[in-house]
Amino acid sequence: MYDIKALYEATSAQHAVQLLAEHPQAQIIAGGSDVLVQIREGRRAGAELVSIYGIDALRGVSLEADGTIRIGSLTSFSHITKDPVIQKYINVLGEAVDMVGGPQIRNIGTIGGNTCNGVTSADSASTLFAWDAIIEILGQNGTRRIPIQDFYIKAGKVDLQPGELQTAILIPKAAYEGYQGHYIKYAMRNAMDIATTGCSVNVRLSADKKTIEDMRIAYGVAGPVPMRAPSAEHTAKGKPVAMETVKEAAKAVLTDINPRDSWRASKAFRQHIAVVLAKRALETSIRLSGGTLNE
């Protein structure tokens, strides 16, 4: 059933990088919820695999001394949803990954695998974009960190060079302190379905809750890779907390997104849904931040 040429088990992140250097054709396998399906379908037949699943150092969520939230790439979706650091500071990420597949997939699937696949429909991706996440990567030349916006290159391709391993996802304190967010996934079914469109919004209000000091909005399946909507963000920043502001910002996303026609949904339908989701997610984020919306 599974045509695998060889399986190498890494004992540490550095050992995984060493194995990748020794076996240039090898591919990383973590939880296996994507890779094993692809092998079974014949798309990776005869693959050499480097398993990182036993590296506990790449698993878990922690709060670093400078307030950065560090999420190990091997952290499962279930762990993220239940983690107290996530629940306290960026609960919307836990809510987003809780929409991935079913319980079995969420128990085995990892945040690193979800982002390294490079697919625009990943439920974690748009929320991580909205949190200004930073990707940590280990290679033969050491560690590098890049913004998640630069990590995604094109559909199905991310900025992982040969022999490199994603080790963590970092959320800087400045990206989450004072913000509240909400993620909405639109799919044809309520469970076990890939997003037709996903929208994640974060908001920071002024002390008196009357002004939108900052707003970040990001989408999945609104283009070939997850993306921010800078026109909508600019439309909302510095504006009063009011339904008029929400509606104007939601309409502005059409300037930024570029969804495609597919068997799941037409471009026109995705554009319509993108505006609706932006409005609803922004409304909810404002209310979570303590703001009051009046018509």
Coordinates of N, CA and C in Angstrom, one line a residue, residues 5-237:
K5 N 10.8 3.8 0.0 CA 12.2 3.2 -0.3 C 13.0 3.1 1.0
A6 N 12.9 4.1 1.9 CA 13.7 4.1 3.1 C 13.1 5.1 4.1
L7 N 13.2 4.8 5.4 CA 12.7 5.7 6.5 C 13.9 5.9 7.5
Y8 N 14.3 7.1 7.7 CA 15.3 7.4 8.6 C 14.7 8.2 9.8
E9 N 15.0 7.8 11.0 CA 14.4 8.5 12.2 C 15.4 9.4 12.8
A10 N 15.0 10.7 12.8 CA 15.9 11.7 13.4 C 15.7 11.8 14.9
T11 N 16.7 12.0 15.6 CA 16.7 12.1 17.1 C 16.7 13.6 17.6
S12 N 17.1 14.5 16.7 CA 17.1 15.9 17.1 C 16.9 16.7 15.8
A13 N 16.7 18.0 15.9 CA 16.5 18.8 14.7 C 17.8 18.8 13.9
Q14 N 18.9 18.9 14.6 CA 20.2 19.0 13.9 C 20.5 17.6 13.2
H15 N 20.1 16.5 13.9 CA 20.2 15.2 13.2 C 19.4 15.1 12.0
A16 N 18.2 15.7 12.0 CA 17.3 15.7 10.8 C 18.0 16.4 9.7
V17 N 18.6 17.6 10.0 CA 19.3 18.3 8.9 C 20.4 17.5 8.4
Q18 N 21.1 16.8 9.3 CA 22.3 15.9 8.8 C 21.8 14.8 7.9
L19 N 20.6 14.2 8.3 CA 20.1 13.1 7.5 C 19.6 13.7 6.1
L20 N 19.1 14.9 6.1 CA 18.7 15.5 4.8 C 19.9 15.7 3.9
A21 N 21.0 16.1 4.5 CA 22.2 16.3 3.8 C 22.8 15.0 3.2
E22 N 22.7 14.0 4.0 CA 23.2 12.7 3.6 C 22.3 12.0 2.6
H23 N 21.0 12.3 2.6 CA 20.1 11.7 1.6 C 19.3 12.9 0.9
P24 N 19.9 13.5 -0.1 CA 19.3 14.7 -0.7 C 17.9 14.5 -1.3
Q25 N 17.5 13.3 -1.6 CA 16.2 13.0 -2.2 C 15.1 12.8 -1.1
A26 N 15.6 12.7 0.1 CA 14.6 12.4 1.2 C 13.7 13.6 1.5
Q27 N 12.5 13.2 2.0 CA 11.5 14.2 2.4 C 11.1 14.1 3.8
I28 N 10.8 15.2 4.5 CA 10.4 15.2 5.9 C 9.0 14.6 6.0
I29 N 8.8 13.8 7.1 CA 7.5 13.3 7.4 C 7.3 13.6 8.9
A30 N 6.2 14.2 9.3 CA 5.9 14.5 10.7 C 4.8 13.6 11.1
G31 N 3.5 14.2 11.2 CA 2.4 13.3 11.5 C 2.0 12.4 10.4
G32 N 2.3 12.7 9.2 CA 2.0 11.8 8.1 C 0.6 11.9 7.5
S33 N -0.2 12.9 8.0 CA -1.6 12.9 7.5 C -1.7 13.4 6.1
D34 N -0.6 14.1 5.6 CA -0.6 14.5 4.2 C 0.4 13.6 3.4
V35 N 1.6 13.4 3.9 CA 2.6 12.6 3.1 C 2.2 11.2 2.9
L36 N 1.6 10.5 3.9 CA 1.2 9.1 3.7 C 0.1 9.0 2.6
V37 N -0.8 9.9 2.6 CA -1.9 9.9 1.6 C -1.3 10.1 0.3
Q38 N -0.4 11.0 0.1 CA 0.3 11.2 -1.2 C 1.0 10.0 -1.7
I39 N 1.7 9.3 -0.7 CA 2.4 8.1 -1.1 C 1.4 7.0 -1.6
R40 N 0.3 6.9 -0.8 CA -0.7 5.9 -1.2 C -1.3 6.2 -2.5
E41 N -1.4 7.5 -2.9 CA -2.0 7.8 -4.2 C -1.0 7.7 -5.3
G42 N 0.3 7.4 -5.0 CA 1.3 7.3 -6.0 C 2.1 8.5 -6.3
R43 N 1.7 9.7 -5.7 CA 2.4 10.9 -6.0 C 3.8 11.0 -5.4
R44 N 4.1 10.2 -4.4 CA 5.4 10.2 -3.8 C 5.9 8.7 -3.8
A45 N 5.6 8.0 -4.7 CA 6.0 6.5 -4.7 C 7.5 6.4 -4.7
G46 N 8.0 5.4 -3.9 CA 9.4 5.2 -3.8 C 10.1 6.2 -3.0
A47 N 9.4 6.9 -2.1 CA 10.0 8.1 -1.4 C 11.0 7.6 -0.3
E48 N 12.0 8.4 -0.1 CA 12.9 8.3 1.1 C 12.3 9.3 2.1
L49 N 12.2 8.9 3.3 CA 11.6 9.8 4.3 C 12.5 10.0 5.5
V50 N 12.5 11.2 6.0 CA 13.2 11.5 7.3 C 12.1 11.8 8.3
S51 N 11.9 10.9 9.3 CA 10.8 11.2 10.3 C 11.3 12.0 11.4
I52 N 10.6 13.1 11.7 CA 11.0 14.0 12.8 C 10.0 13.8 14.0
Y53 N 9.1 12.9 13.8 CA 8.0 12.8 14.8 C 8.4 12.5 16.2
G54 N 9.6 11.9 16.4 CA 10.1 11.6 17.7 C 10.9 12.7 18.4
I55 N 11.0 13.9 17.8 CA 11.8 15.0 18.3 C 10.9 15.8 19.2
D56 N 10.8 15.5 20.5 CA 10.0 16.2 21.4 C 10.3 17.7 21.6
A57 N 11.6 18.0 21.3 CA 12.0 19.4 21.4 C 11.3 20.3 20.4
L58 N 10.7 19.7 19.4 CA 10.0 20.5 18.4 C 8.5 20.5 18.6
R59 N 8.1 20.1 19.8 CA 6.7 20.0 20.2 C 6.4 20.9 21.4
G60 N 5.2 21.6 21.3 CA 4.8 22.3 22.4 C 4.8 23.8 22.2
V61 N 4.1 24.6 23.1 CA 4.0 26.0 23.0 C 4.6 26.6 24.3
S62 N 5.4 27.7 24.1 CA 6.0 28.4 25.2 C 6.0 29.9 25.0
L63 N 6.1 30.6 26.1 CA 6.2 32.0 26.1 C 7.6 32.4 26.5
E64 N 8.3 33.0 25.5 CA 9.7 33.4 25.7 C 9.9 34.6 26.6
A65 N 11.1 34.9 27.0 CA 11.3 36.0 27.9 C 10.9 37.4 27.4
D66 N 11.0 37.6 26.1 CA 10.5 38.9 25.5 C 9.1 38.9 25.1
G67 N 8.3 37.8 25.5 CA 6.9 37.8 25.3 C 6.5 37.1 24.0
T68 N 7.5 36.7 23.2 CA 7.2 36.0 21.9 C 6.6 34.6 22.2
I69 N 5.5 34.3 21.5 CA 4.9 33.0 21.7 C 5.6 32.0 20.7
R70 N 6.2 31.0 21.2 CA 6.9 30.0 20.3 C 6.1 28.7 20.2
I71 N 5.7 28.3 19.0 CA 5.0 27.1 18.7 C 5.9 26.2 18.0
G72 N 6.3 25.1 18.6 CA 7.1 24.1 17.9 C 6.4 23.5 16.7
S73 N 7.1 23.3 15.7 CA 6.5 22.8 14.4 C 5.8 21.5 14.5
L74 N 6.2 20.7 15.5 CA 5.6 19.4 15.7 C 4.3 19.4 16.6
T75 N 3.9 20.6 17.0 CA 2.8 20.7 17.9 C 1.5 20.3 17.1
S76 N 0.7 19.5 17.7 CA -0.5 19.0 17.0 C -1.6 20.1 17.1
F77 N -2.6 20.0 16.2 CA -3.7 21.0 16.2 C -4.4 20.9 17.6
S78 N -4.6 19.6 18.0 CA -5.3 19.4 19.3 C -4.6 20.1 20.5
H79 N -3.3 20.0 20.5 CA -2.5 20.6 21.5 C -2.6 22.1 21.5
I80 N -2.6 22.7 20.3 CA -2.6 24.1 20.1 C -4.0 24.6 20.7
T81 N -5.1 24.0 20.3 CA -6.4 24.4 20.7 C -6.5 24.4 22.3
K82 N -5.9 23.4 22.9 CA -6.0 23.3 24.4 C -5.0 24.0 25.2
D83 N -3.9 24.5 24.5 CA -2.8 25.1 25.2 C -3.2 26.4 26.0
P84 N -2.8 26.5 27.2 CA -3.2 27.7 28.0 C -2.6 29.0 27.5
V85 N -1.4 29.0 26.9 CA -0.8 30.2 26.3 C -1.5 30.6 25.1
I86 N -1.9 29.7 24.3 CA -2.7 30.0 23.1 C -4.1 30.6 23.5
Q87 N -4.7 29.9 24.5 CA -6.0 30.4 24.9 C -6.0 31.7 25.5
K88 N -4.9 32.1 26.2 CA -4.8 33.4 26.9 C -4.5 34.5 25.9
Y89 N -3.6 34.3 25.0 CA -3.1 35.4 24.1 C -3.6 35.4 22.7
I90 N -3.7 34.2 22.1 CA -4.1 34.2 20.7 C -5.1 33.0 20.4
N91 N -6.2 33.1 21.2 CA -7.2 32.0 21.2 C -7.8 31.7 19.8
V92 N -7.8 32.8 18.9 CA -8.3 32.6 17.6 C -7.6 31.5 16.8
L93 N -6.3 31.4 17.1 CA -5.5 30.3 16.4 C -6.0 29.0 16.8
G94 N -6.2 28.8 18.1 CA -6.8 27.5 18.6 C -8.1 27.2 17.9
E95 N -9.0 28.2 17.8 CA -10.3 28.1 17.2 C -10.1 27.7 15.7
A96 N -9.1 28.3 15.0 CA -8.9 28.0 13.6 C -8.5 26.6 13.3
V97 N -7.5 26.1 14.1 CA -7.0 24.8 13.8 C -7.9 23.7 14.3
D98 N -8.9 24.1 15.2 CA -9.9 23.2 15.6 C -10.9 22.9 14.5
M99 N -10.8 23.6 13.4 CA -11.7 23.3 12.2 C -11.0 22.4 11.2
V100 N -9.8 22.0 11.5 CA -9.1 21.1 10.5 C -9.6 19.7 10.6
G101 N -10.0 19.1 9.5 CA -10.4 17.7 9.5 C -11.3 17.3 10.6
G102 N -11.0 16.1 11.2 CA -11.8 15.5 12.3 C -10.8 15.3 13.5
P103 N -11.3 14.8 14.6 CA -10.4 14.6 15.8 C -9.2 13.8 15.5
Q104 N -9.3 12.8 14.7 CA -8.1 11.9 14.4 C -7.0 12.8 13.7
I105 N -7.4 13.6 12.7 CA -6.5 14.4 12.0 C -5.9 15.4 12.9
R106 N -6.7 16.1 13.7 CA -6.2 17.1 14.6 C -5.3 16.6 15.7
N107 N -5.4 15.3 16.0 CA -4.5 14.7 17.0 C -3.1 14.4 16.4
I108 N -3.1 14.1 15.1 CA -1.8 13.7 14.5 C -1.2 14.8 13.6
G109 N -2.1 15.6 13.1 CA -1.6 16.7 12.2 C -0.8 17.8 12.9
T110 N 0.2 18.3 12.3 CA 1.0 19.3 13.0 C 0.9 20.7 12.3
I111 N 1.2 21.7 13.1 CA 1.2 23.1 12.6 C 2.3 23.3 11.5
G112 N 3.4 22.6 11.7 CA 4.5 22.7 10.8 C 4.1 22.1 9.4
G113 N 3.5 20.9 9.5 CA 3.1 20.3 8.3 C 2.1 21.1 7.5
N114 N 1.2 21.7 8.3 CA 0.1 22.5 7.7 C 0.6 23.7 6.9
T115 N 1.7 24.3 7.4 CA 2.2 25.5 6.8 C 3.2 25.1 5.7
C116 N 4.0 24.0 5.9 CA 5.0 23.6 4.9 C 4.4 23.1 3.7
N117 N 3.2 22.6 3.7 CA 2.5 22.2 2.5 C 2.3 23.3 1.5
G118 N 2.2 24.5 2.0 CA 2.1 25.6 1.1 C 0.8 25.8 0.4
V119 N -0.3 25.2 0.9 CA -1.6 25.3 0.3 C -2.3 26.5 0.9
T120 N -3.1 27.1 0.0 CA -3.8 28.4 0.5 C -5.0 28.1 1.4
S121 N -5.5 26.8 1.3 CA -6.7 26.5 2.1 C -6.4 26.1 3.6
A122 N -5.1 26.0 4.0 CA -4.7 25.6 5.3 C -5.4 26.5 6.3
D123 N -6.1 25.9 7.3 CA -6.9 26.7 8.3 C -6.0 27.6 9.2
S124 N -4.8 27.1 9.4 CA -3.9 27.8 10.3 C -3.2 29.0 9.6
A125 N -3.1 28.9 8.2 CA -2.3 29.9 7.5 C -2.8 31.3 7.6
S126 N -4.1 31.5 7.3 CA -4.6 32.9 7.3 C -4.5 33.5 8.6
T127 N -4.8 32.8 9.7 CA -4.7 33.3 11.0 C -3.2 33.6 11.4
L128 N -2.3 32.8 11.0 CA -0.9 33.1 11.2 C -0.5 34.4 10.5
F129 N -1.0 34.6 9.3 CA -0.7 35.8 8.5 C -1.3 37.0 9.3
A130 N -2.4 36.9 9.8 CA -3.0 38.0 10.6 C -2.3 38.3 11.9
W131 N -1.5 37.3 12.4 CA -0.7 37.5 13.6 C 0.7 37.9 13.3
D132 N 1.0 38.2 12.0 CA 2.4 38.6 11.6 C 3.4 37.5 12.1
A133 N 3.1 36.2 11.9 CA 3.9 35.1 12.4 C 5.3 35.1 11.7
I134 N 6.3 34.6 12.4 CA 7.6 34.5 11.8 C 7.9 33.0 11.8
I135 N 8.5 32.5 10.7 CA 8.9 31.1 10.5 C 10.3 30.9 10.9
E136 N 10.6 30.0 11.7 CA 12.0 29.6 12.1 C 12.4 28.4 11.3
I137 N 13.6 28.5 10.7 CA 14.1 27.4 9.8 C 15.5 27.0 10.2
L138 N 15.8 25.7 10.3 CA 17.2 25.3 10.6 C 17.8 24.6 9.4
G139 N 19.0 24.9 9.1 CA 19.7 24.3 8.0 C 21.2 24.1 8.3
Q140 N 22.0 23.7 7.3 CA 23.4 23.4 7.5 C 24.1 24.7 7.9
N141 N 23.6 25.8 7.5 CA 24.3 27.1 7.8 C 23.7 27.8 9.1
G142 N 22.9 27.1 9.8 CA 22.3 27.6 11.0 C 20.9 27.9 10.9
T143 N 20.4 28.8 11.8 CA 19.0 29.2 11.9 C 18.7 30.5 11.2
R144 N 17.6 30.5 10.5 CA 17.1 31.8 9.9 C 15.6 32.0 10.2
R145 N 15.2 33.2 10.2 CA 13.8 33.5 10.5 C 13.3 34.5 9.5
I146 N 12.1 34.1 9.0 CA 11.5 35.0 7.9 C 10.0 35.2 8.2
P147 N 9.5 36.3 7.8 CA 8.0 36.6 8.0 C 7.2 35.5 7.2
I148 N 6.1 35.2 7.7 CA 5.3 34.1 7.0 C 4.9 34.6 5.6
Q149 N 4.7 35.9 5.4 CA 4.3 36.4 4.1 C 5.4 36.1 3.1
D150 N 6.7 36.0 3.5 CA 7.8 35.7 2.6 C 8.0 34.2 2.5
F151 N 7.4 33.4 3.4 CA 7.6 32.0 3.4 C 6.8 31.3 2.3
Y152 N 5.6 31.8 2.0 CA 4.8 31.3 0.9 C 5.3 31.9 -0.4
I153 N 5.7 31.1 -1.3 CA 6.2 31.6 -2.6 C 5.1 31.5 -3.7
K154 N 4.6 30.3 -3.9 CA 3.5 30.1 -4.8 C 2.7 28.9 -4.4
A155 N 1.6 28.6 -5.1 CA 0.8 27.5 -4.7 C 1.6 26.2 -4.5
G156 N 1.6 25.7 -3.3 CA 2.3 24.4 -3.0 C 3.8 24.5 -2.8
K157 N 4.3 25.8 -2.8 CA 5.8 25.9 -2.6 C 6.1 27.0 -1.6
V158 N 6.9 26.6 -0.6 CA 7.4 27.5 0.4 C 8.9 27.7 0.4
D159 N 9.4 28.7 1.1 CA 10.8 29.0 1.1 C 11.6 28.0 2.1
L160 N 11.6 26.8 1.7 CA 12.5 25.8 2.4 C 13.5 25.3 1.4
Q161 N 14.7 25.6 1.7 CA 15.8 25.2 0.8 C 16.2 23.8 1.0
P162 N 16.8 23.1 0.0 CA 17.2 21.7 0.3 C 18.0 21.5 1.6
G163 N 17.6 20.6 2.3 CA 18.3 20.3 3.6 C 17.8 21.1 4.8
E164 N 16.8 21.9 4.6 CA 16.3 22.7 5.7 C 15.1 22.1 6.3
L165 N 14.9 22.5 7.6 CA 13.7 22.0 8.4 C 13.1 23.2 9.1
Q166 N 11.8 23.3 9.0 CA 11.0 24.3 9.8 C 11.0 23.8 11.3
T167 N 11.4 24.6 12.2 CA 11.5 24.2 13.6 C 10.4 24.8 14.5
A168 N 10.0 26.0 14.1 CA 9.0 26.7 15.0 C 8.3 27.8 14.2
I169 N 7.2 28.2 14.8 CA 6.4 29.4 14.4 C 6.4 30.4 15.6
L170 N 6.8 31.6 15.3 CA 6.9 32.6 16.4 C 5.9 33.7 16.2
I171 N 5.2 34.1 17.3 CA 4.3 35.3 17.2 C 4.9 36.3 18.2
P172 N 5.4 37.4 17.6 CA 6.0 38.5 18.5 C 4.9 39.1 19.4
K173 N 5.4 39.6 20.6 CA 4.5 40.2 21.5 C 3.8 41.4 20.9
A174 N 4.5 42.2 20.1 CA 3.9 43.4 19.5 C 2.7 43.0 18.5
A175 N 2.7 41.8 18.0 CA 1.7 41.4 17.1 C 0.4 40.9 17.7
Y176 N 0.5 40.6 19.1 CA -0.8 40.1 19.7 C -1.2 41.0 20.9
E177 N -0.3 41.7 21.5 CA -0.6 42.5 22.7 C -1.7 43.5 22.4
G178 N -2.8 43.4 23.1 CA -3.9 44.4 22.9 C -4.8 44.1 21.7
Y179 N -4.6 43.0 21.1 CA -5.4 42.6 19.9 C -6.4 41.5 20.3
Q180 N -7.6 41.5 19.6 CA -8.5 40.4 19.7 C -8.9 40.0 18.3
G181 N -9.1 38.7 18.0 CA -9.3 38.2 16.7 C -10.4 37.2 16.5
H182 N -10.8 37.0 15.3 CA -11.8 36.0 15.0 C -11.5 35.4 13.6
Y183 N -11.7 34.1 13.5 CA -11.6 33.4 12.2 C -12.9 32.7 11.8
I184 N -13.2 32.9 10.5 CA -14.4 32.2 10.0 C -14.0 31.4 8.8
K185 N -14.4 30.2 8.8 CA -14.1 29.2 7.7 C -15.5 29.0 7.0
Y186 N -15.5 29.2 5.7 CA -16.7 28.9 4.9 C -16.4 27.6 4.1
A187 N -17.2 26.6 4.3 CA -17.0 25.4 3.5 C -18.4 24.8 3.2
M188 N -18.4 23.9 2.3 CA -19.7 23.3 1.9 C -20.4 22.4 3.0
R189 N -19.5 21.9 3.9 CA -20.0 21.1 5.0 C -19.5 21.8 6.3
N190 N -20.1 21.5 7.4 CA -19.6 22.0 8.7 C -18.4 21.3 9.3
A191 N -18.1 20.2 8.8 CA -16.9 19.4 9.3 C -16.3 18.6 8.2
M192 N -15.0 18.3 8.4 CA -14.3 17.4 7.5 C -14.3 17.9 6.1
D193 N -14.1 19.2 5.9 CA -14.1 19.8 4.6 C -13.0 20.8 4.5
I194 N -12.5 21.0 3.3 CA -11.5 22.0 3.0 C -12.2 23.4 2.8
A195 N -11.6 24.4 3.2 CA -12.2 25.7 3.2 C -12.5 26.2 1.7
T196 N -13.7 26.7 1.5 CA -14.0 27.4 0.2 C -13.3 28.7 0.3
T197 N -13.4 29.4 1.4 CA -12.7 30.6 1.7 C -12.6 30.7 3.3
G198 N -11.5 31.2 3.7 CA -11.3 31.5 5.2 C -10.8 32.9 5.4
C199 N -11.3 33.5 6.5 CA -11.0 34.9 6.7 C -10.6 35.0 8.2
S200 N -9.5 35.7 8.5 CA -9.1 35.9 9.9 C -8.8 37.4 10.1
V201 N -9.4 37.9 11.2 CA -9.2 39.4 11.5 C -8.7 39.6 12.9
N202 N -7.8 40.5 13.0 CA -7.3 40.9 14.4 C -7.6 42.4 14.5
V203 N -8.0 42.9 15.7 CA -8.3 44.3 15.9 C -7.6 44.7 17.2
R204 N -7.1 46.0 17.2 CA -6.7 46.7 18.4 C -7.5 48.0 18.5
L205 N -8.2 48.2 19.5 CA -9.0 49.4 19.7 C -8.3 50.4 20.6
S206 N -8.7 51.6 20.5 CA -8.1 52.7 21.4 C -8.6 52.4 22.9
A207 N -8.0 53.1 23.8 CA -8.4 52.8 25.2 C -9.9 53.1 25.5
D208 N -10.5 54.1 24.8 CA -11.9 54.3 25.0 C -12.8 53.5 24.2
K209 N -12.2 52.6 23.4 CA -13.0 51.6 22.5 C -13.8 52.3 21.4
K210 N -13.4 53.6 21.1 CA -14.1 54.3 20.1 C -13.4 54.3 18.7
T211 N -12.1 53.9 18.7 CA -11.4 54.0 17.4 C -10.7 52.7 17.1
I212 N -10.6 52.3 15.9 CA -9.8 51.2 15.4 C -8.4 51.6 15.2
E213 N -7.5 51.3 16.2 CA -6.1 51.7 16.1 C -5.4 50.9 15.0
D214 N -5.7 49.6 15.0 CA -5.1 48.7 14.0 C -6.0 47.6 13.7
M215 N -5.9 47.1 12.5 CA -6.6 46.0 12.0 C -5.8 45.2 11.0
R216 N -5.8 43.9 11.2 CA -5.1 43.0 10.2 C -6.2 42.0 9.7
I217 N -6.2 41.8 8.4 CA -7.1 40.8 7.8 C -6.4 40.0 6.8
A218 N -6.6 38.7 6.9 CA -5.9 37.7 6.0 C -6.9 36.7 5.5
Y219 N -6.6 36.1 4.4 CA -7.5 35.2 3.7 C -6.7 33.9 3.3
G220 N -7.5 32.8 3.3 CA -7.1 31.6 2.6 C -8.0 31.4 1.4
V221 N -7.6 30.8 0.4 CA -8.3 30.5 -0.9 C -8.9 31.8 -1.5
A222 N -8.1 32.9 -1.3 CA -8.5 34.2 -2.0 C -7.4 34.5 -3.1
G223 N -6.5 33.6 -3.2 CA -5.4 33.7 -4.2 C -4.6 32.4 -4.1
P224 N -3.5 32.3 -4.9 CA -2.7 31.1 -4.9 C -2.0 30.8 -3.6
V225 N -1.8 31.8 -2.7 CA -1.2 31.6 -1.4 C -2.1 32.4 -0.4
P226 N -2.0 32.1 0.9 CA -2.7 32.9 1.9 C -2.2 34.3 1.7
M227 N -3.1 35.3 2.0 CA -2.7 36.7 1.8 C -3.4 37.7 2.7
R228 N -2.7 38.8 2.9 CA -3.3 39.9 3.7 C -4.1 40.8 2.7
A229 N -5.0 41.6 3.3 CA -5.7 42.6 2.5 C -5.4 44.0 2.9
P230 N -4.3 44.5 2.4 CA -3.8 45.8 2.9 C -4.7 47.0 2.7
S231 N -5.5 46.9 1.6 CA -6.4 48.0 1.3 C -7.5 48.1 2.4
A232 N -8.0 46.9 2.7 CA -9.0 46.9 3.8 C -8.5 47.3 5.1
E233 N -7.2 46.9 5.4 CA -6.6 47.3 6.7 C -6.5 48.8 6.7
H234 N -6.0 49.4 5.6 CA -5.8 50.9 5.6 C -7.2 51.6 5.7
T235 N -8.2 51.0 5.2 CA -9.5 51.6 5.3 C -10.0 51.7 6.7
A236 N -9.7 50.7 7.5 CA -10.2 50.6 8.9 C -9.3 51.4 9.9
K237 N -8.0 51.4 9.7 CA -7.1 52.0 10.7 C -7.4 53.5 10.9

